[in-house]
Amino acid sequence: MARLPETIQNLIEEFNKLPGIGPKTSERFIFYLLKQPTEELDKLAERIKRLKEKITTCPVCYNFTDTVPCPICSDSKRDQKTICVVSESPDVIAIEKTSKYQGSYHVLGGVINQIEGIGPEQLKIKELVNRIQKNGIKEIILATNPDLEGESTALYLARLLKPMKIRITRIGRGLPMGSNIEYADEVTLANALAGRGEMN
Ligand SMILES: [Zn+2]
């Protein structure tokens, strides 16, 4: 079988690293790109390059942002005394799409996962505790995914934050076990937020 040119092969390998992209899709991307004018490819390359130059993490909530602090943390109309704790940035986008939440967020940067060697110290948990202590937070909504790692992370946080005398809630059971907040539909997610239950 004839081998693909090395330039194509190398780019296929790069696309293959993207989540949800297999070799077939990578090939389709490349043959699509080959048909585009050079200016389009330059624009794409430039935008990829800009990503890490322009986007940083908010020093308050650790969500991705191009302004510091991020638009949510600097919005005085939002309830800055309520923090919704999520594992990753796409969860913030999913909850924002419901238009039913007016508080702030805290992005942990993952979940506790023994097998993958991710402990509490690798997540933004220390930063969350500092934030609660400094800002007179009233409520923490634990909105990690309703799967094994998400549940154990929520449980860990509930125990850790218990002595801090604040309201600690967990998003409701409307979300099926093993599901993912990022892919939940807006109505289910809004219901899960509204139906949050006390953990302390
Ligand atoms: Zn922020």
mmCIF file of C-alpha atoms and ligand atoms in Angstrom:
data_model
loop_
_atom_site.group_PDB
_atom_site.id
_atom_site.type_symbol
_atom_site.label_atom_id
_atom_site.label_comp_id
_atom_site.label_asym_id
_atom_site.label_seq_id
_atom_site.Cartn_x
_atom_site.Cartn_y
_atom_site.Cartn_z
ATOM 1 C CA MET A 1 0.000 0.000 0.000
ATOM 2 C CA ALA A 2 1.308 3.438 -0.943
ATOM 3 C CA ARG A 3 2.217 5.501 2.083
ATOM 4 C CA LEU A 4 0.798 8.968 2.590
ATOM 5 C CA PRO A 5 3.316 11.816 2.293
ATOM 6 C CA GLU A 6 5.070 12.466 5.601
ATOM 7 C CA THR A 7 3.608 15.994 5.923
ATOM 8 C CA ILE A 8 0.099 14.546 5.808
ATOM 9 C CA GLN A 9 1.010 11.636 8.074
ATOM 10 C CA ASN A 10 2.389 14.043 10.696
ATOM 11 C CA LEU A 11 -0.745 16.185 10.670
ATOM 12 C CA ILE A 12 -2.975 13.099 10.935
ATOM 13 C CA GLU A 13 -1.074 12.182 14.089
ATOM 14 C CA GLU A 14 -1.728 15.661 15.525
ATOM 15 C CA PHE A 15 -5.461 15.577 14.740
ATOM 16 C CA ASN A 16 -5.684 12.057 16.201
ATOM 17 C CA LYS A 17 -4.692 13.497 19.577
ATOM 18 C CA LEU A 18 -7.883 15.615 19.685
ATOM 19 C CA PRO A 19 -10.711 14.170 21.808
ATOM 20 C CA GLY A 20 -13.233 12.188 19.767
ATOM 21 C CA ILE A 21 -11.191 12.347 16.549
ATOM 22 C CA GLY A 22 -10.110 9.081 14.915
ATOM 23 C CA PRO A 23 -7.785 8.473 11.928
ATOM 24 C CA LYS A 24 -10.651 8.567 9.384
ATOM 25 C CA THR A 25 -11.843 11.998 10.542
ATOM 26 C CA SER A 26 -8.236 13.248 10.634
ATOM 27 C CA GLU A 27 -7.814 12.228 6.981
ATOM 28 C CA ARG A 28 -11.058 13.988 6.056
ATOM 29 C CA PHE A 29 -9.865 17.168 7.811
ATOM 30 C CA ILE A 30 -6.618 17.100 5.855
ATOM 31 C CA PHE A 31 -8.179 16.553 2.442
ATOM 32 C CA TYR A 32 -10.636 19.338 3.235
ATOM 33 C CA LEU A 33 -7.793 21.670 4.279
ATOM 34 C CA LEU A 34 -5.809 20.851 1.130
ATOM 35 C CA LYS A 35 -8.671 22.188 -0.964
ATOM 36 C CA GLN A 36 -8.811 25.518 0.908
ATOM 37 C CA PRO A 37 -6.992 28.701 -0.185
ATOM 38 C CA THR A 38 -3.686 29.408 1.584
ATOM 39 C CA GLU A 39 -5.202 32.443 3.387
ATOM 40 C CA GLU A 40 -7.777 30.198 5.091
ATOM 41 C CA LEU A 41 -5.043 27.883 6.366
ATOM 42 C CA ASP A 42 -2.979 30.843 7.561
ATOM 43 C CA LYS A 43 -6.013 32.170 9.440
ATOM 44 C CA LEU A 44 -6.572 28.790 11.097
ATOM 45 C CA ALA A 45 -2.900 28.467 12.082
ATOM 46 C CA GLU A 46 -2.878 32.034 13.424
ATOM 47 C CA ARG A 47 -6.014 31.431 15.518
ATOM 48 C CA ILE A 48 -4.564 28.264 16.998
ATOM 49 C CA LYS A 49 -1.366 30.138 17.815
ATOM 50 C CA ARG A 50 -3.332 32.980 19.473
ATOM 51 C CA LEU A 51 -5.196 30.555 21.737
ATOM 52 C CA LYS A 52 -2.455 30.241 24.333
ATOM 53 C CA GLU A 53 -1.328 33.850 23.912
ATOM 54 C CA LYS A 54 -4.726 35.400 24.602
ATOM 55 C CA ILE A 55 -6.482 32.914 26.853
ATOM 56 C CA THR A 56 -5.545 32.548 30.472
ATOM 57 C CA THR A 57 -7.255 31.163 33.570
ATOM 58 C CA CYS A 58 -9.204 33.485 35.848
ATOM 59 C CA PRO A 59 -7.275 33.874 39.142
ATOM 60 C CA VAL A 60 -10.586 33.756 41.058
ATOM 61 C CA CYS A 61 -12.601 30.896 39.536
ATOM 62 C CA TYR A 62 -9.958 29.204 37.286
ATOM 63 C CA ASN A 63 -12.221 29.231 34.233
ATOM 64 C CA PHE A 64 -10.656 30.105 30.861
ATOM 65 C CA THR A 65 -10.870 33.807 30.060
ATOM 66 C CA ASP A 66 -9.434 36.626 27.938
ATOM 67 C CA THR A 67 -10.019 39.223 30.664
ATOM 68 C CA VAL A 68 -8.807 39.154 34.284
ATOM 69 C CA PRO A 69 -10.871 38.539 36.345
ATOM 70 C CA CYS A 70 -13.285 36.765 34.018
ATOM 71 C CA PRO A 71 -16.644 38.372 33.013
ATOM 72 C CA ILE A 72 -18.578 36.205 35.517
ATOM 73 C CA CYS A 73 -16.322 37.026 38.501
ATOM 74 C CA SER A 74 -16.372 40.743 37.680
ATOM 75 C CA ASP A 75 -20.170 40.940 37.204
ATOM 76 C CA SER A 76 -21.670 42.726 40.238
ATOM 77 C CA LYS A 77 -25.182 41.645 39.176
ATOM 78 C CA ARG A 78 -24.250 38.015 39.828
ATOM 79 C CA ASP A 79 -24.364 36.468 43.276
ATOM 80 C CA GLN A 80 -20.670 36.269 44.169
ATOM 81 C CA LYS A 81 -21.528 34.603 47.520
ATOM 82 C CA THR A 82 -22.732 31.415 45.841
ATOM 83 C CA ILE A 83 -20.153 29.206 44.148
ATOM 84 C CA CYS A 84 -20.976 26.353 41.805
ATOM 85 C CA VAL A 85 -18.044 23.920 41.840
ATOM 86 C CA VAL A 86 -17.454 22.085 38.536
ATOM 87 C CA SER A 87 -14.651 19.867 37.297
ATOM 88 C CA GLU A 88 -13.935 21.506 33.911
ATOM 89 C CA SER A 89 -14.674 24.666 31.890
ATOM 90 C CA PRO A 90 -17.194 23.027 29.483
ATOM 91 C CA ASP A 91 -19.408 22.413 32.542
ATOM 92 C CA VAL A 92 -19.554 26.192 33.105
ATOM 93 C CA ILE A 93 -20.666 26.666 29.489
ATOM 94 C CA ALA A 94 -23.357 23.983 29.926
ATOM 95 C CA ILE A 95 -24.729 25.570 33.122
ATOM 96 C CA GLU A 96 -24.603 29.080 31.611
ATOM 97 C CA LYS A 97 -26.723 27.822 28.700
ATOM 98 C CA THR A 98 -29.566 27.029 31.109
ATOM 99 C CA SER A 99 -29.779 30.815 31.990
ATOM 100 C CA LYS A 100 -31.032 29.643 35.390
ATOM 101 C CA TYR A 101 -27.908 30.204 37.458
ATOM 102 C CA GLN A 102 -26.837 33.641 38.661
ATOM 103 C CA GLY A 103 -23.976 32.792 41.009
ATOM 104 C CA SER A 104 -20.256 32.338 40.408
ATOM 105 C CA TYR A 105 -18.180 29.233 39.619
ATOM 106 C CA HIS A 106 -15.055 27.414 40.694
ATOM 107 C CA VAL A 107 -13.329 25.139 38.168
ATOM 108 C CA LEU A 108 -11.418 22.334 39.912
ATOM 109 C CA GLY A 109 -9.449 21.300 36.832
ATOM 110 C CA GLY A 110 -10.471 17.635 37.099
ATOM 111 C CA VAL A 111 -11.768 15.180 39.668
ATOM 112 C CA ILE A 112 -10.113 12.999 42.280
ATOM 113 C CA ASN A 113 -9.111 9.789 40.509
ATOM 114 C CA GLN A 114 -6.971 7.261 42.415
ATOM 115 C CA ILE A 115 -6.242 5.132 39.327
ATOM 116 C CA GLU A 116 -4.911 8.088 37.346
ATOM 117 C CA GLY A 117 -3.061 9.369 40.403
ATOM 118 C CA ILE A 118 -5.062 12.618 40.679
ATOM 119 C CA GLY A 119 -5.366 13.627 44.312
ATOM 120 C CA PRO A 120 -6.928 16.734 45.936
ATOM 121 C CA GLU A 121 -3.575 18.553 45.786
ATOM 122 C CA GLN A 122 -3.622 18.484 41.960
ATOM 123 C CA LEU A 123 -7.005 20.252 41.883
ATOM 124 C CA LYS A 124 -7.911 23.861 42.769
ATOM 125 C CA ILE A 125 -9.259 22.791 46.186
ATOM 126 C CA LYS A 126 -6.878 24.808 48.360
ATOM 127 C CA GLU A 127 -7.858 27.841 46.261
ATOM 128 C CA LEU A 128 -11.565 27.072 46.840
ATOM 129 C CA VAL A 129 -11.067 26.927 50.619
ATOM 130 C CA ASN A 130 -9.183 30.258 50.530
ATOM 131 C CA ARG A 131 -11.957 31.818 48.487
ATOM 132 C CA ILE A 132 -14.633 30.667 50.951
ATOM 133 C CA GLN A 133 -12.650 31.976 53.929
ATOM 134 C CA LYS A 134 -11.903 35.361 52.377
ATOM 135 C CA ASN A 135 -15.217 36.216 50.735
ATOM 136 C CA GLY A 136 -17.944 35.217 53.175
ATOM 137 C CA ILE A 137 -19.420 32.604 50.832
ATOM 138 C CA LYS A 138 -22.979 31.476 51.688
ATOM 139 C CA GLU A 139 -23.453 28.411 49.537
ATOM 140 C CA ILE A 140 -21.335 25.895 47.668
ATOM 141 C CA ILE A 141 -23.129 23.884 44.972
ATOM 142 C CA LEU A 142 -21.211 20.723 44.156
ATOM 143 C CA ALA A 143 -21.778 20.170 40.433
ATOM 144 C CA THR A 144 -19.264 17.474 39.567
ATOM 145 C CA ASN A 145 -20.520 14.756 37.205
ATOM 146 C CA PRO A 146 -22.837 12.102 38.691
ATOM 147 C CA ASP A 147 -20.313 9.309 38.077
ATOM 148 C CA LEU A 148 -17.922 7.439 40.398
ATOM 149 C CA GLU A 149 -15.126 10.052 40.415
ATOM 150 C CA GLY A 150 -17.538 13.004 40.442
ATOM 151 C CA GLU A 151 -19.480 11.583 43.399
ATOM 152 C CA SER A 152 -16.373 10.801 45.433
ATOM 153 C CA THR A 153 -14.963 14.285 44.715
ATOM 154 C CA ALA A 154 -18.250 15.861 45.873
ATOM 155 C CA LEU A 155 -18.188 13.722 49.018
ATOM 156 C CA TYR A 156 -14.568 14.663 49.702
ATOM 157 C CA LEU A 157 -15.393 18.382 49.339
ATOM 158 C CA ALA A 158 -18.527 18.130 51.492
ATOM 159 C CA ARG A 159 -16.469 16.580 54.316
ATOM 160 C CA LEU A 160 -13.641 19.068 53.909
ATOM 161 C CA LEU A 161 -15.931 22.119 53.898
ATOM 162 C CA LYS A 162 -18.272 20.915 56.653
ATOM 163 C CA PRO A 163 -16.501 22.791 59.491
ATOM 164 C CA MET A 164 -16.808 26.059 57.535
ATOM 165 C CA LYS A 165 -20.494 26.507 58.456
ATOM 166 C CA ILE A 166 -21.792 27.285 54.980
ATOM 167 C CA ARG A 167 -24.613 25.704 53.000
ATOM 168 C CA ILE A 168 -23.280 22.796 50.921
ATOM 169 C CA THR A 169 -25.552 21.366 48.240
ATOM 170 C CA ARG A 170 -25.248 18.727 45.523
ATOM 171 C CA ILE A 171 -26.960 19.043 42.121
ATOM 172 C CA GLY A 172 -30.168 17.010 41.969
ATOM 173 C CA ARG A 173 -30.775 13.460 40.877
ATOM 174 C CA GLY A 174 -32.441 14.461 37.600
ATOM 175 C CA LEU A 175 -29.116 13.666 35.976
ATOM 176 C CA PRO A 176 -28.755 9.912 35.401
ATOM 177 C CA MET A 177 -25.852 8.169 37.178
ATOM 178 C CA GLY A 178 -22.805 7.997 34.923
ATOM 179 C CA SER A 179 -23.957 10.955 32.809
ATOM 180 C CA ASN A 180 -21.966 14.046 31.972
ATOM 181 C CA ILE A 181 -22.947 17.642 32.828
ATOM 182 C CA GLU A 182 -21.228 18.877 29.692
ATOM 183 C CA TYR A 183 -23.638 16.905 27.463
ATOM 184 C CA ALA A 184 -26.799 17.188 29.571
ATOM 185 C CA ASP A 185 -29.706 19.021 27.934
ATOM 186 C CA GLU A 186 -30.565 22.459 29.292
ATOM 187 C CA VAL A 187 -33.906 21.484 30.872
ATOM 188 C CA THR A 188 -32.449 18.462 32.726
ATOM 189 C CA LEU A 189 -29.522 20.533 33.924
ATOM 190 C CA ALA A 190 -31.727 23.441 35.057
ATOM 191 C CA ASN A 191 -33.903 20.930 36.984
ATOM 192 C CA ALA A 192 -30.840 19.321 38.545
ATOM 193 C CA LEU A 193 -29.679 22.739 39.761
ATOM 194 C CA ALA A 194 -33.098 23.719 41.077
ATOM 195 C CA GLY A 195 -33.465 20.308 42.779
ATOM 196 C CA ARG A 196 -30.136 20.454 44.545
ATOM 197 C CA GLY A 197 -30.054 18.806 47.954
ATOM 198 C CA GLU A 198 -28.292 19.600 51.216
ATOM 199 C CA MET A 199 -25.093 17.684 51.931
ATOM 200 C CA ASN A 200 -24.578 18.994 55.466
HETATM 201 ZN ZN ZN B 1 -13.567 34.008 37.185
#
